[in-house]
Amino acid sequence: MKKISLLLFSLLFVVATNFAQERRRGETKKTETQQGHTDQNKFRQMKDVLATPNDQHTASGAPGSQYSQQKVDYIMDIRLEESTNKIYGNETITYHNNSKDQLDYLWVQLDQNMRADDSQTPLAKSDRASEFITPSNFQSTYMKEGKGFGFNIEEVKSNGKPLSHFINKTMMRINLPQPLASGETFEFSIKWNYKINDINKDGGRSGLETFPDGNNNYTIAQFFPRLAVYNNVEGWQNMQFWGRSEFALEFGDYTVNLTVPEDHIVDATGVLQNEKDVLTKTQRKRWEQARKSFDKPVIIVTQEEAEKAEKGRATKTKTWTFKANKVRDFAFATSRKYIWDAMATNVNGKTVMAVSLYPKEGNPLWEEHSTRAVAHTLIEYSKLTFDYPYPKAISVHSERQGMEYPMICFNFGRPNPDGTYSDRTKKGMLGVIIHEVGHNFFPMIVNSDERQWTWMDEGLNSFVEILAELTYDPELFATNPAKDITRYMGGDQSNISPIMSQGDYVKQFGPNAYSKPAAGLYMLRKTIMGPELFDHAFRTYSKRWMFKHPTPADFFRSMEDASGMDLDWFWRGWFYTTDVTDIAIKEVKPLYLTDKPSERISEIIKSNPRAKTYFEGLGDLVYITDKKEDANSKAMDKYVDGKEVPSYIYSVEFEKPGGLVMPLIVELTYADGTTERQTFPAQIWMKDDNTARRVFASTQEITKITVDPDFETADVDTSNNNWPKKESNKFDNFKKEAKN
């Protein structure tokens, strides 16, 4: 059999075009100077955007040989005064300067000042008059009275002497008596108090919830002056706390004595040091049972016992002592209303306690699901990141909260008063528990700068949350994040911010910081990289930056370094712009086999000796034409020894109205109803950002071509994804029905 070259239409087009261009260049003289341009290719590298690597944050995305970070240790005596709802604290802080820099001062965060009477947070919000308002809202809006919130700093001392300091809203500068050299430590103390806010009346990420019986549920965080981060990226991270962008904190060791009413149940960051002093024999016995129960929670304080306790009011107090090492923060919860349950969780051979505290108002939902959801989260997150390193994780129920701290989080999800609940309530409760417990990994351990880059904790955590939810209840949490985000991405561009925006000025905070980063990572894992490559890279990043301060560049570089994939095109488009995905089928042209060249090819061969030599050197040829009248379906028969020849050939031109590049996923439907899917990498757009062409050959007729049939690439307009083109999509029909 003679050697045969089947030259597809696209190849002939390229060859013909090259010869034609060469001929025109010889015939045409330049009449004007052409204008230059800069490289705007979507696949250009991000060296113009990412910070220059150094010996602390390397080009691979790993911590460098000279990486360092500060350490801050706290010893605190905290007293909760229930009669006045005030907290009194006295803390001793030891600051370790592990950097190579000399420090002239330290910066301390005073987050409670965000709601102080002189706070500028309310003044920073644009406002306009409403046409109607309730009397109570009118009073709170236009007849404001001071509520007395915010820190009262009683004293700041070092070595028993007053220490110079200056308070700037939510930040306090500690003026050091002398510069703190590299490797030195500085110890000082702060005595303070503040009035606790009611989260349902005053708002806030922590505070108290008041019940009709007069009891309170205290979920307390951001309750003590905390050292800000100092590093070689930001210097001091001392941006003001305006109420949204969360916290950049240093790791350290904590010893905290919590004095509360004697009849309260308490849990907190860290390990309880004095069980015998604060727990009854029955509670201790049940707690020991929980430490060995890996299949179901053990009730340590029953609902009956909690209901009995909430009827009294203790006049005496107890002090609960907790110690926590290598944590970036501390929070606690306390109430006499708590039901308490716990179970052991096996995280790759290590026992971790999953714990829940909740008032009776949370039952039966919380008793059925909370602790199980905590345990499930620890196991699933550990699979994709690293083994959970802390001894426990606690879920505390509060009506309107969803907030996270090391080893403890506060979560909403309350059934109806009669104990019934809908799937929506159950889904919301499970979702917030998995999300907030998951924050132990991001940013409590992989300690990114939340004040600057909200997506680095919320977005990454929301992504892993999706995977954990799907394994907890696949039906309840069935989702397609890429499809779900299209409504946001296809919205009003003036009301959308790039993901890489500082959190305080981000528009549509939820989709920007949570949903869009999560959807992007979901697409990376499912469609662009594949689970095997993605999971290894994501785990590499997570392990590299455990108990450290990563930057966005560290994440981007680690994902590429560990996967061997160039993803700069994805980071640049998805994170740095508000561009959208919109890939369309522009034209489908049937082609036919023939044994004679087209007039165009004949003319090229005749007029160009080089072309003639080239074609003669190819040997036997068959041709492809777009003219049906020239078709010869048997043109290939004598060359293939009886094999079936693809007699249906289609040239398909795809276009990209959207600014984002994405893989091109094409599903072909054949005349017999079967389908075939072909996926072309995003690099198909590398040479031409607007158009991509492919030729599909088949032994039977192709009746339908669909782009992205499973909505994997966040395509904002699916009306142009089909051939033959649909008359209207479901959304168009919905609009017509609504209009009628």
XYZ file of C-alpha atoms in Angstrom, residues 177-610:
434
model
C 11.216 52.222 76.378
C 14.062 51.218 74.079
C 14.201 49.528 70.676
C 13.559 45.792 70.716
C 16.462 44.097 68.969
C 16.272 40.931 66.904
C 16.038 37.857 69.152
C 14.904 39.825 72.220
C 11.608 39.610 74.122
C 9.496 42.268 75.768
C 6.955 41.674 78.520
C 4.152 44.043 79.436
C 0.635 43.921 80.847
C -2.738 45.473 80.007
C -5.665 45.779 82.387
C -9.013 46.432 80.753
C -12.768 45.930 80.781
C -15.697 46.337 78.423
C -19.446 45.978 78.205
C -20.623 42.925 76.246
C -22.850 43.594 73.234
C -26.108 41.752 72.597
C -25.573 40.128 69.204
C -29.295 40.247 68.330
C -29.725 43.916 69.268
C -26.310 45.440 68.767
C -24.819 43.082 66.193
C -21.283 41.785 66.333
C -19.200 38.687 65.726
C -19.244 37.772 69.397
C -21.261 38.798 72.439
C -24.323 37.518 74.262
C -27.744 36.222 73.337
C -30.530 36.900 75.832
C -33.341 34.373 76.277
C -36.883 35.116 77.511
C -36.129 33.422 80.846
C -33.398 36.008 81.523
C -30.476 33.661 80.892
C -27.669 34.539 78.549
C -25.544 32.583 76.120
C -22.083 34.156 76.061
C -19.997 33.508 72.941
C -16.960 35.656 73.563
C -14.171 36.532 71.132
C -12.089 39.542 70.119
C -12.397 40.194 73.837
C -8.795 41.048 74.712
C -6.133 43.364 73.260
C -4.224 41.266 70.716
C -0.890 41.868 69.021
C -0.965 42.657 65.331
C 1.210 40.826 62.819
C 4.658 42.118 61.899
C 6.342 40.522 58.874
C 8.504 41.253 55.856
C 5.498 41.597 53.519
C 3.320 44.205 55.259
C 5.572 45.379 58.061
C 2.972 46.028 60.761
C -0.491 44.901 59.703
C -2.196 47.757 61.519
C -5.058 48.544 59.161
C -8.099 49.702 61.106
C -10.905 47.234 61.852
C -14.026 48.608 60.178
C -16.134 45.604 61.076
C -15.781 43.413 57.997
C -12.230 42.334 57.182
C -11.080 39.998 59.882
C -7.879 39.460 61.729
C -4.164 39.029 61.160
C -2.626 37.490 64.274
C 0.565 35.878 65.549
C 0.900 32.380 66.979
C 1.747 31.890 70.627
C 1.039 29.999 73.839
C -1.910 30.850 76.080
C -2.769 30.261 79.706
C -6.233 31.651 80.477
C -8.160 31.619 83.755
C -11.884 32.175 83.131
C -13.956 33.100 86.184
C -17.697 32.706 85.595
C -20.839 31.965 87.649
C -20.551 28.635 89.435
C -23.478 27.038 87.567
C -22.090 27.793 84.086
C -20.653 25.253 81.642
C -17.572 26.582 79.856
C -15.435 25.519 76.922
C -12.690 27.377 75.141
C -9.618 27.269 72.977
C -7.132 24.883 74.551
C -7.165 22.019 77.045
C -8.973 22.257 80.379
C -6.399 22.038 83.172
C -8.587 21.641 86.265
C -11.360 19.176 85.466
C -11.649 18.060 89.096
C -12.286 21.623 90.251
C -15.016 22.533 87.776
C -16.714 19.290 86.671
C -18.877 16.988 88.747
C -17.956 13.324 89.112
C -20.795 12.417 86.765
C -19.610 14.879 84.122
C -16.034 13.621 84.383
C -17.198 10.013 84.035
C -19.220 10.860 80.942
C -16.321 12.845 79.501
C -14.092 9.771 79.870
C -16.721 7.723 78.045
C -16.772 10.292 75.244
C -13.005 9.964 74.862
C -13.521 6.321 73.894
C -16.703 6.675 71.843
C -15.873 6.900 68.149
C -19.278 6.023 66.734
C -21.742 8.337 68.490
C -21.695 11.370 70.817
C -21.905 10.929 74.572
C -24.133 13.366 76.466
C -22.098 14.949 79.264
C -24.746 17.464 80.383
C -28.254 16.297 79.474
C -31.128 18.510 78.411
C -32.912 17.710 81.673
C -29.879 18.819 83.680
C -29.491 21.983 81.589
C -33.155 22.891 82.047
C -32.788 22.457 85.798
C -29.662 24.652 85.868
C -31.229 27.474 83.884
C -33.879 27.963 86.580
C -31.276 29.055 89.137
C -28.814 31.912 89.511
C -25.519 31.127 91.195
C -23.986 33.788 93.407
C -20.609 32.055 93.627
C -18.053 31.636 90.865
C -15.718 29.012 89.426
C -12.472 29.500 87.571
C -11.812 27.317 84.541
C -8.183 27.199 83.390
C -7.263 26.469 79.785
C -3.891 26.121 78.122
C -3.303 26.262 74.389
C -0.010 26.091 72.520
C 0.716 27.338 69.030
C -2.611 29.108 68.481
C -3.219 32.515 66.944
C -6.222 33.502 69.079
C -8.437 32.518 71.995
C -12.229 32.431 72.416
C -14.680 30.896 74.880
C -18.372 30.170 75.452
C -20.220 30.033 78.747
C -23.821 29.624 79.918
C -25.880 27.686 82.456
C -28.206 26.673 79.614
C -25.754 24.380 77.834
C -26.369 20.802 76.880
C -22.933 19.294 76.328
C -21.988 16.309 74.199
C -18.770 14.973 72.699
C -17.242 12.066 70.813
C -13.781 10.896 69.837
C -12.633 11.278 66.254
C -9.884 9.227 64.631
C -7.724 11.498 62.488
C -5.173 9.111 60.985
C -4.539 7.371 64.301
C -4.743 10.457 66.498
C -7.762 10.965 68.774
C -9.364 14.381 68.509
C -12.444 15.339 70.508
C -15.475 16.675 68.635
C -17.596 18.740 71.034
C -20.906 20.632 70.997
C -22.523 23.075 73.412
C -26.116 24.181 72.838
C -29.188 25.354 74.726
C -32.397 23.323 74.561
C -33.588 25.726 71.874
C -31.171 23.987 69.505
C -32.680 20.537 69.944
C -33.362 18.055 68.478
C -31.337 19.271 65.493
C -28.136 19.904 67.384
C -28.110 16.683 69.343
C -28.656 14.755 66.117
C -26.069 16.456 63.923
C -23.696 19.000 65.456
C -20.966 16.819 66.926
C -21.171 14.353 64.044
C -20.693 17.259 61.631
C -17.658 18.450 63.622
C -16.062 15.003 63.468
C -16.850 14.645 59.772
C -15.270 18.015 59.016
C -12.026 17.162 60.811
C -11.701 13.905 58.882
C -12.563 15.296 55.445
C -10.439 18.446 55.731
C -7.491 16.404 56.969
C -7.654 14.308 53.794
C -7.157 17.319 51.548
C -4.768 19.340 53.717
C -2.934 17.906 56.759
C -3.834 15.974 59.882
C -5.707 18.228 62.290
C -3.087 19.066 64.936
C -5.218 20.339 67.842
C -6.785 18.153 70.574
C -10.401 19.191 70.005
C -12.895 21.189 67.956
C -16.030 22.744 69.487
C -19.313 23.847 67.916
C -21.371 26.278 70.022
C -24.960 27.174 69.141
C -26.049 30.794 68.984
C -29.091 32.037 67.122
C -27.477 34.396 64.608
C -23.778 33.659 64.569
C -21.306 32.026 62.271
C -17.792 32.787 63.416
C -14.563 30.855 63.935
C -11.595 30.747 66.313
C -8.933 28.148 67.143
C -10.663 24.948 68.325
C -14.032 26.701 68.811
C -16.722 28.262 66.634
C -20.188 29.788 67.059
C -22.962 28.604 64.733
C -26.586 29.334 63.870
C -29.340 26.901 62.859
C -32.314 26.782 65.217
C -35.402 24.578 64.813
C -38.935 25.815 65.319
C -40.157 26.185 68.939
C -41.911 22.801 68.660
C -38.652 21.132 67.579
C -39.545 20.660 63.928
C -37.228 21.890 61.208
C -37.066 22.027 57.447
C -34.360 20.692 55.164
C -33.368 24.307 54.590
C -32.755 24.836 58.327
C -30.853 21.569 58.552
C -28.770 22.426 55.503
C -27.976 25.888 56.848
C -26.970 24.532 60.242
C -24.775 21.775 58.816
C -23.257 24.154 56.295
C -22.254 26.737 58.878
C -20.807 24.123 61.253
C -18.718 22.510 58.520
C -17.618 25.944 57.306
C -16.682 27.348 60.703
C -14.985 24.176 61.956
C -13.144 24.126 58.630
C -11.732 27.548 59.446
C -9.457 25.765 61.919
C -7.440 24.862 58.820
C -7.792 28.238 57.039
C -6.779 30.642 58.602
C -6.271 29.316 62.154
C -3.384 27.084 61.006
C -2.594 28.224 57.446
C -2.514 31.754 58.817
C -3.179 34.133 55.928
C -3.778 37.851 56.314
C -7.575 38.149 56.536
C -7.482 41.918 56.871
C -5.874 42.187 53.447
C -6.970 39.080 51.493
C -10.326 37.763 52.689
C -10.515 35.121 49.943
C -7.406 33.343 51.193
C -9.312 32.016 54.187
C -12.974 32.308 53.191
C -12.572 31.198 49.595
C -10.221 28.283 50.244
C -12.321 27.184 53.191
C -15.567 27.450 51.214
C -14.054 25.228 48.526
C -13.068 22.438 50.936
C -16.442 22.889 52.644
C -18.181 21.965 49.378
C -16.317 18.664 49.195
C -16.950 17.904 52.880
C -20.661 18.652 52.555
C -21.018 16.366 49.552
C -19.609 13.444 51.527
C -21.827 14.223 54.539
C -25.111 14.286 52.591
C -24.815 14.135 48.776
C -28.516 14.757 48.185
C -28.914 17.667 50.595
C -25.774 19.396 49.321
C -25.984 18.583 45.605
C -24.404 21.565 43.851
C -22.514 22.857 40.838
C -20.429 25.844 42.047
C -19.320 26.777 38.525
C -22.905 27.040 37.329
C -24.096 28.754 40.502
C -21.563 31.594 40.220
C -22.607 32.631 36.695
C -25.471 34.839 37.841
C -23.063 36.907 39.944
C -20.330 37.032 37.299
C -22.759 37.970 34.557
C -24.248 40.807 36.594
C -23.676 44.549 36.584
C -19.923 45.067 36.172
C -20.072 48.333 38.130
C -21.126 46.321 41.176
C -18.438 43.622 40.979
C -14.863 43.662 42.308
C -11.938 41.420 41.357
C -11.223 38.746 43.945
C -7.814 40.330 44.517
C -9.291 43.348 46.296
C -8.875 44.358 49.918
C -11.948 43.206 51.825
C -13.201 46.533 53.151
C -14.051 47.978 49.749
C -15.147 44.774 48.003
C -18.579 44.921 46.402
C -20.893 41.931 46.915
C -18.647 40.565 49.634
C -20.161 37.080 49.814
C -19.826 36.085 46.153
C -16.476 37.857 45.842
C -14.688 36.427 48.878
C -16.500 33.105 49.305
C -18.343 31.787 46.255
C -16.181 32.878 43.329
C -12.836 31.693 44.763
C -14.486 28.413 45.791
C -16.010 27.957 42.333
C -12.642 28.676 40.730
C -10.882 26.050 42.828
C -13.704 23.598 42.147
C -13.181 24.108 38.407
C -9.433 23.733 38.785
C -9.892 20.397 40.538
C -12.674 18.963 38.395
C -12.031 20.331 34.920
C -8.642 21.987 34.507
C -6.167 20.009 36.615
C -7.997 16.862 37.664
C -8.307 15.643 41.280
C -4.969 13.823 41.430
C -2.827 16.793 40.386
C -4.939 19.336 42.233
C -5.098 17.430 45.521
C -1.345 16.930 45.637
C -0.696 20.614 44.934
C -3.328 21.841 47.400
C -1.987 19.537 50.104
C 1.550 20.750 49.363
C 0.532 24.376 49.837
C -1.370 23.567 53.028
C 1.498 21.648 54.608
C 4.115 24.194 53.563
C 2.277 27.006 55.301
C 1.017 25.316 58.464
C 1.480 27.758 61.372
C 2.934 30.352 59.001
C 1.794 33.495 57.133
C 1.314 32.800 53.385
C 0.573 35.418 50.735
C -1.515 35.034 47.554
C 1.707 34.598 45.570
C 2.700 31.699 47.816
C -0.576 29.967 47.016
C -0.415 30.582 43.269
C 3.231 29.514 43.044
C 2.795 26.424 45.224
C -0.116 25.174 43.130
C 1.978 25.445 39.976
C 5.195 24.201 41.562
C 3.605 21.005 42.909
C 1.488 20.224 39.848
C 3.755 21.051 36.928
C 1.003 23.148 35.359
C 1.248 26.739 34.191
C -1.863 28.329 35.685
C -0.935 32.002 35.338
C -3.706 32.425 32.772
C -6.234 31.202 35.338
C -5.000 33.257 38.308
C -4.795 36.410 36.195
C -8.257 36.045 34.709
C -10.256 34.580 37.594
C -8.641 36.436 40.500
C -7.386 39.735 39.069
C -10.228 40.632 36.690
C -14.009 40.562 36.541
C -13.982 39.000 33.080
C -16.535 36.297 32.348
C -16.585 32.980 30.544
C -18.650 32.944 27.359
C -17.704 30.386 24.716
C -19.937 30.025 21.676
C -20.337 27.974 18.521
C -19.967 30.488 15.719
C -20.190 28.293 12.637
C -20.444 24.629 11.706
C -19.505 23.812 8.125
C -19.972 20.291 6.692
C -16.977 19.070 4.665
C -16.676 16.203 2.174
C -14.016 13.799 0.930
C -12.999 14.184 -2.703
C -10.301 12.966 -5.035
C -9.690 16.280 -6.760
C -8.167 19.491 -5.434
C -10.179 22.644 -5.095
C -9.737 25.515 -7.508
C -7.830 27.378 -4.814
C -5.323 24.589 -4.233
C -4.916 24.081 -7.965
C -4.194 27.786 -8.429
C -1.626 27.800 -5.629
C 0.188 24.779 -7.082
C 0.111 26.296 -10.551
C 1.337 29.743 -9.556
C 3.935 28.851 -6.930
C 6.809 26.462 -7.760
C 7.580 25.913 -4.095
